[in-house]
CSV table of C-alpha atoms in Angstrom, one decimal:
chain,number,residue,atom,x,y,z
A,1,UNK,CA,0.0,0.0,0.0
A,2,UNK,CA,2.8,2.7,1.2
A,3,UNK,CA,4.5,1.6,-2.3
A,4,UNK,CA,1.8,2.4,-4.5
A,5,UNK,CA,0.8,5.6,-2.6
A,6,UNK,CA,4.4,6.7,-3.3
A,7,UNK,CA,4.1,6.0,-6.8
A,8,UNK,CA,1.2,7.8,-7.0
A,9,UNK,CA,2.2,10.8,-5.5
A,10,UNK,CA,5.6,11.2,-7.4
A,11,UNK,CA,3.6,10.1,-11.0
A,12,UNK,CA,1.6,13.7,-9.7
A,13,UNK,CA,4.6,15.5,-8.9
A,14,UNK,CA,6.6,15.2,-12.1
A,15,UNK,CA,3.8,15.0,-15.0
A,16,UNK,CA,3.2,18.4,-14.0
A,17,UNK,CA,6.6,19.4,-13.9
A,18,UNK,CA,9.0,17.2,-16.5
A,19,UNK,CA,8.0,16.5,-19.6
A,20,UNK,CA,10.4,13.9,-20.1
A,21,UNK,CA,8.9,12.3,-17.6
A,22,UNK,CA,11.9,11.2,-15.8
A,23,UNK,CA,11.9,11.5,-11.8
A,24,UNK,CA,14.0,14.1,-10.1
A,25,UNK,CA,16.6,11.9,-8.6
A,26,UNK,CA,17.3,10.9,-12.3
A,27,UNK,CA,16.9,14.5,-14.0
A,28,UNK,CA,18.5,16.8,-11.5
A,29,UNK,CA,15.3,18.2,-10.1
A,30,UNK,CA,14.8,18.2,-6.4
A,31,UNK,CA,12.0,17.2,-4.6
A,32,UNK,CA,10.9,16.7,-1.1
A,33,UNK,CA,8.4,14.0,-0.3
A,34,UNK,CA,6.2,13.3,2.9
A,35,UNK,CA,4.2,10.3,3.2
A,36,UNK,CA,2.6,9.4,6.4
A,37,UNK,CA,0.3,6.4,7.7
A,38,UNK,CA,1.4,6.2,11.3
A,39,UNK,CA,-1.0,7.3,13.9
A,40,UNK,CA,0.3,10.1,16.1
A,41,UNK,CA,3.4,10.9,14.5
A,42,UNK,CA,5.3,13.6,12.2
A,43,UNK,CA,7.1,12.7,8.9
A,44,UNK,CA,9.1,15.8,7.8
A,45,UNK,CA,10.9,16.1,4.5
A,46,UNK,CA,13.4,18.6,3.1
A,47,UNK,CA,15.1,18.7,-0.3
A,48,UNK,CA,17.9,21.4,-0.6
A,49,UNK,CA,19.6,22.0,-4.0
A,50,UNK,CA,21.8,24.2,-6.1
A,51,UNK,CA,21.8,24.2,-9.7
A,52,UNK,CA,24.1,25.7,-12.0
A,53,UNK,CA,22.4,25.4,-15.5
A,54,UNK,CA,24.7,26.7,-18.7
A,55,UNK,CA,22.3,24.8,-21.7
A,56,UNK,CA,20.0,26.0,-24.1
A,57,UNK,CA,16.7,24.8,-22.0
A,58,UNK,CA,16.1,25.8,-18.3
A,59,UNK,CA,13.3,23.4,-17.0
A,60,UNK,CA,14.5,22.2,-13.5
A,61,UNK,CA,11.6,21.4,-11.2
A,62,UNK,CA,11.1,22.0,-7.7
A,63,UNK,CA,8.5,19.9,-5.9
A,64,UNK,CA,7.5,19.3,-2.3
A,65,UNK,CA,4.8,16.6,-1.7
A,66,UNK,CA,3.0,15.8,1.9
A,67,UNK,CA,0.9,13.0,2.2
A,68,UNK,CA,-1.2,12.1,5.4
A,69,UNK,CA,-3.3,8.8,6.2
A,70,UNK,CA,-3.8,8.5,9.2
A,71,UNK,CA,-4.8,9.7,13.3
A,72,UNK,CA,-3.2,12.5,14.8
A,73,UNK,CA,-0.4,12.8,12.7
A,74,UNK,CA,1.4,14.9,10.1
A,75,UNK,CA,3.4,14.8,6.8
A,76,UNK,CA,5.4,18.1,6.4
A,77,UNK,CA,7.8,18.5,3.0
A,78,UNK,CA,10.0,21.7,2.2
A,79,UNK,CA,11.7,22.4,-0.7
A,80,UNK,CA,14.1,25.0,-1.6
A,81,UNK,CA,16.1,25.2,-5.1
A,82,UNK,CA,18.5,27.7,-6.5
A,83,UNK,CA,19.0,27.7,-10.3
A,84,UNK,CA,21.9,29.5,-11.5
A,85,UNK,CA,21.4,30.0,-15.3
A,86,UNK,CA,25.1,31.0,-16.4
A,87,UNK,CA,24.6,30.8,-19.8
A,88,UNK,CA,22.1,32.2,-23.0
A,89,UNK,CA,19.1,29.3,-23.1
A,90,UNK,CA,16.6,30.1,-25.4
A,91,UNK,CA,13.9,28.3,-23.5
A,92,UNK,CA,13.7,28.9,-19.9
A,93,UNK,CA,10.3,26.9,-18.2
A,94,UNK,CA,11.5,26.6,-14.4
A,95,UNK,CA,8.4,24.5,-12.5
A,96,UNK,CA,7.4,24.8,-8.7
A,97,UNK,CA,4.8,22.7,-7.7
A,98,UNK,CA,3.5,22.3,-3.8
A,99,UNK,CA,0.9,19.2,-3.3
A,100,UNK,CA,-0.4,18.7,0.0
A,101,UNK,CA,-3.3,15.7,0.6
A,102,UNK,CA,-5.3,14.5,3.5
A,103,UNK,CA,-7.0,11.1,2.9
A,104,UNK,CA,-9.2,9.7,5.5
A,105,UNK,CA,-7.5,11.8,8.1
A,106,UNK,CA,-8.9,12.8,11.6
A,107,UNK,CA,-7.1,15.9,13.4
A,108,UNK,CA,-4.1,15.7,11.1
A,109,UNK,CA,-2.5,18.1,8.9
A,110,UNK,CA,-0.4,17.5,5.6
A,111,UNK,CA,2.0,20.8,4.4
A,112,UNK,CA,4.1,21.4,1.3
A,113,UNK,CA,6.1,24.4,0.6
A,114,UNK,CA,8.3,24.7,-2.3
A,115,UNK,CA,10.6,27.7,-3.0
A,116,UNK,CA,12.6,28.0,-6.5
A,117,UNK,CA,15.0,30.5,-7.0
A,118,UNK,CA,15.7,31.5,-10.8
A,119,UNK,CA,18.8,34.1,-11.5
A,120,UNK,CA,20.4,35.0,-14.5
A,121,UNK,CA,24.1,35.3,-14.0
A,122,UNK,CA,25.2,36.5,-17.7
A,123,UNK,CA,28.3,34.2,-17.2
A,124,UNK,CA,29.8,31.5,-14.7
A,125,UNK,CA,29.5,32.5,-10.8
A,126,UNK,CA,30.3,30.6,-7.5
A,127,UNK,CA,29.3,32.0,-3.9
A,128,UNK,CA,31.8,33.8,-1.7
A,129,UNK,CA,32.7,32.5,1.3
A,130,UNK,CA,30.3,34.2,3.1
A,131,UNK,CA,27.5,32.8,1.0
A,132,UNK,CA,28.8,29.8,1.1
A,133,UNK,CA,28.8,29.8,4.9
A,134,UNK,CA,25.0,31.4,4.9
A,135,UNK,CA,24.2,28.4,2.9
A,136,UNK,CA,25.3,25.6,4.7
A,137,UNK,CA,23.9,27.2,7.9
A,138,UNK,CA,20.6,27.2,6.1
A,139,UNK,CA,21.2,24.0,5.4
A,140,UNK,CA,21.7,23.0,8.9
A,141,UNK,CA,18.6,24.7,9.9
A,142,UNK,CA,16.3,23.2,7.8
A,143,UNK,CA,17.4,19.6,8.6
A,144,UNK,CA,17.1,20.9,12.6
A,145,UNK,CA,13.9,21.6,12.1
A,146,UNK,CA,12.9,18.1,11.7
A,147,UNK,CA,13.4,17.7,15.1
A,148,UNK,CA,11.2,21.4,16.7
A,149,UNK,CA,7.9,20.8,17.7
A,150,UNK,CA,6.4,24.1,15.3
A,151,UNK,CA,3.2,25.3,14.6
A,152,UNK,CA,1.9,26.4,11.2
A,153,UNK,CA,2.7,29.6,12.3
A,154,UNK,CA,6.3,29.1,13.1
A,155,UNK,CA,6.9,27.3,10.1
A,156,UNK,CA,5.9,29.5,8.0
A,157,UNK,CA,7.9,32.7,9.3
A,158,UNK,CA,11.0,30.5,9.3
A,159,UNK,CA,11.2,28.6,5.8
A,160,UNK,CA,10.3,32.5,4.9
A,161,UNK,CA,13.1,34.3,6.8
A,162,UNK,CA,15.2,31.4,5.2
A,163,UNK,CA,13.6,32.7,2.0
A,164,UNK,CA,14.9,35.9,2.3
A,165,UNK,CA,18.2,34.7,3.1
A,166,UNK,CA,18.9,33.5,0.1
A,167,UNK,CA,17.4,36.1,-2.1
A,168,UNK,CA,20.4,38.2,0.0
A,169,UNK,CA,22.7,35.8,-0.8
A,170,UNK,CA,21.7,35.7,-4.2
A,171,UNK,CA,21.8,39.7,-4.5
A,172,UNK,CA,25.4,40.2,-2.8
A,173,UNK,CA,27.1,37.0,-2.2
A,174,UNK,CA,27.6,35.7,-6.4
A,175,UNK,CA,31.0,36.3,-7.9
A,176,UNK,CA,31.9,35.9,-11.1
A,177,UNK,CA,34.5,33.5,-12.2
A,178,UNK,CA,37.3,34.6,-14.5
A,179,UNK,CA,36.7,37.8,-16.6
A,180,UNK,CA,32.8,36.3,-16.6
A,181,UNK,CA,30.8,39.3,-15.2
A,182,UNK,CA,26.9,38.8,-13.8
A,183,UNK,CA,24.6,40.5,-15.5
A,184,UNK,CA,20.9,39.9,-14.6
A,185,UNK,CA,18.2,40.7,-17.1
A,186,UNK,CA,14.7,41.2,-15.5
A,187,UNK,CA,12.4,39.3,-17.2
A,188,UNK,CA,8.5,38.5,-16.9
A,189,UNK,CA,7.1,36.3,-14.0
A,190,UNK,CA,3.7,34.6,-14.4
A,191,UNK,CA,2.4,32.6,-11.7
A,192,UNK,CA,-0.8,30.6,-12.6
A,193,UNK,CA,-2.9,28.6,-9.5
A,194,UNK,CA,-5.3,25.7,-11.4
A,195,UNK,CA,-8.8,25.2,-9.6
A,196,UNK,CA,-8.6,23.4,-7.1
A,197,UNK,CA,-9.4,19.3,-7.1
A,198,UNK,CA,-11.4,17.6,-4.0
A,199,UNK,CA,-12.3,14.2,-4.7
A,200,UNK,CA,-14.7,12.3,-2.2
A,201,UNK,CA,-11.6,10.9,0.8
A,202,UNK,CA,-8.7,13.6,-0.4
A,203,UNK,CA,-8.4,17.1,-0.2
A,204,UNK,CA,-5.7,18.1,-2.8
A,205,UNK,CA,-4.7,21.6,-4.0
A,206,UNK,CA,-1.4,22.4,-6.5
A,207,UNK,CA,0.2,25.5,-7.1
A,208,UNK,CA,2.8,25.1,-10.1
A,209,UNK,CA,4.6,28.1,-11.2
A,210,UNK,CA,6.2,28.9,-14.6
A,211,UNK,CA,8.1,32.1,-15.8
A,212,UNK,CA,7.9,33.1,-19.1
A,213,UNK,CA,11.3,32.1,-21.8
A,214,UNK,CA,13.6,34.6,-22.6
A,215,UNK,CA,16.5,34.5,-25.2
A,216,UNK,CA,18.6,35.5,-22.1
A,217,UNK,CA,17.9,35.0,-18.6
A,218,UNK,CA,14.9,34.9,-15.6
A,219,UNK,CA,15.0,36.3,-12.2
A,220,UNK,CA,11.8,35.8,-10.4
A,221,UNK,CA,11.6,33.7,-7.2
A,222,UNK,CA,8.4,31.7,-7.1
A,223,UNK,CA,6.6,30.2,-4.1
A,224,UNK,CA,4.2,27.3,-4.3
A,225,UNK,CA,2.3,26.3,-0.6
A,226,UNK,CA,-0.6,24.1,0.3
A,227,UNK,CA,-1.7,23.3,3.5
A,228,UNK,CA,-4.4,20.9,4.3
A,229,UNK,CA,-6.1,20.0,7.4
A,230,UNK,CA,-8.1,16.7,8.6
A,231,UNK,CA,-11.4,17.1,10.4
C-alpha cells in the first residue's frame, strides 16, 4: 500500500513538472516528499539543492509533496532550489509545484512548501565564502527543524526568513569566475494557480509556477504552498 501511494504521488509530482517524464533523482530536479500512515506521529521532509544550469533549455523542477493517512499525525515537505542560469538558453520553463493531501485523516495536517529560485548570472558565478557559509547554515537549519515541535505559524515565518536569506545571498554573495561578469536581465514572472481538485476521501490543492522564456535570462523567485487540514 505505502508503495503504490508513493508511486502515485511522485507520478503527480513530475507530470506536472518534467516533460520527459523522468523522476527528479534521475533529471536533476529536487524534490521533497512526505508520506505518512502512522498514527500520532510527524514525517518531515526537506530537499535542498543548487543548480548551476549553462544549456539552451532551463526546465528544472522543484517539488514538495505531503501525504497524510492516518490519526493524529502529520506529513510536512519543504523544498528550496537555487537555479543558476550561467549561460544564453533560449527556453527557460522553471516549474514549482506544492501538493499537499489529507485522505481519510482525523485531526491531522499535511504541508508542502516549495521555493525555487531562478537568476540569471550572464556568465559563470560561485558563492563567496560568506555565501557559502549562509548556505550551509541554512542547510543546517532546515534539517534541525525536523526535530522542533512548530506550529503552522512558526513554520511559515521561518522557511520564509530562510527565503529571504537567500534572495540576499543571491543579490550580494555571487561572484563571477574569471573575466565572466553577472549580469541579470529582469524578465516577466507569471504565476498561474489551477482550480482546485477535492475528490470524495482527499483534499488536494497544486500550485505550479512557470516564468515566461527569454533569449537570455529569468530572475523571479516563485513560491508554491498548500496546507491541508483533517477534520
Amino acid at each position: 500500500m505505502r508503495r503504490r501511494l508513493l508511486i502515485i504521488l511522485i507520478a503527480a509530482l513530475f507530470s506536472l513538472g518534467i516533460s520527459s517524464g523522468v523522476p527528479a533523482a534521475y533529471a536533476g530536479d529536487n524534490a521533497a516528499i512526505a508520506v505518512n500512515t502512522k498514527d500520532g506521529t510527524t514525517v518531515f521532509k526537506v530537499a535542498f539543492a543548487i543548480r548551476h544550469v549553462m544549456g539552451d533549455v532551463v526546465d528544472q523542477t522543484n517539488g514538495a509533496v505531503a501525504y497524510a493517512s492516518c490519526t493524529d499525525c502529520a506529513a510536512v515537505a519543504v523544498a528550496f532550489e537555487i537555479v543558476l542560469v550561467e549561460g544564453n538558453p533560449s527556453t527557460v520553463t522553471p516549474t514549482n509545484v506544492a501538493i499537499a493531501i489529507n485522505d481519510n485523516c482525523d485531526t491531522c495536517v499535511a504541508v508542502a512548501e516549495a521555493y525555487q529560485f531562478v537568476l540569471g548570472t550572464g556568465g559563470l558565478v560561485h558563492f563567496d565564502h560568506e555565501g557559502n557559509k549562509i548556505l550551509s547554515e541554512i542547510r543546517r537549519e532546515l534539517h534541525s527543524m525536523r526535530k522542533e515541535d512548530l506550529t503552522l505559524d512558526q513554520l511559515q515565518a521561518r522557511l520564509d526568513n530562510i527565503a529571504a536569506r537567500i534572495a540576499d545571498v543571491l543579490a550580494n554573495h555571487l561572484v563571477p569566475i574569471g573575466n565572466a561578469k553577472p549580469t541579470p536581465t529582469d524578465t516577466t514572472a507569471t504565476t498561474t494557480t489551477p482550480e482546485e481538485t477535492v475528490p470524495v476521501t482527499t483534499d488536494t490543492t497544486t500550485t505550479p509556477t512557470t516564468t515566461d522564456a527569454t533569449p537570455t535570462t529569468t530572475e523571479p523567485t516563485t513560491t508554491g504552498v498548500t496546507t491541508t487540514t483533517g477534520p
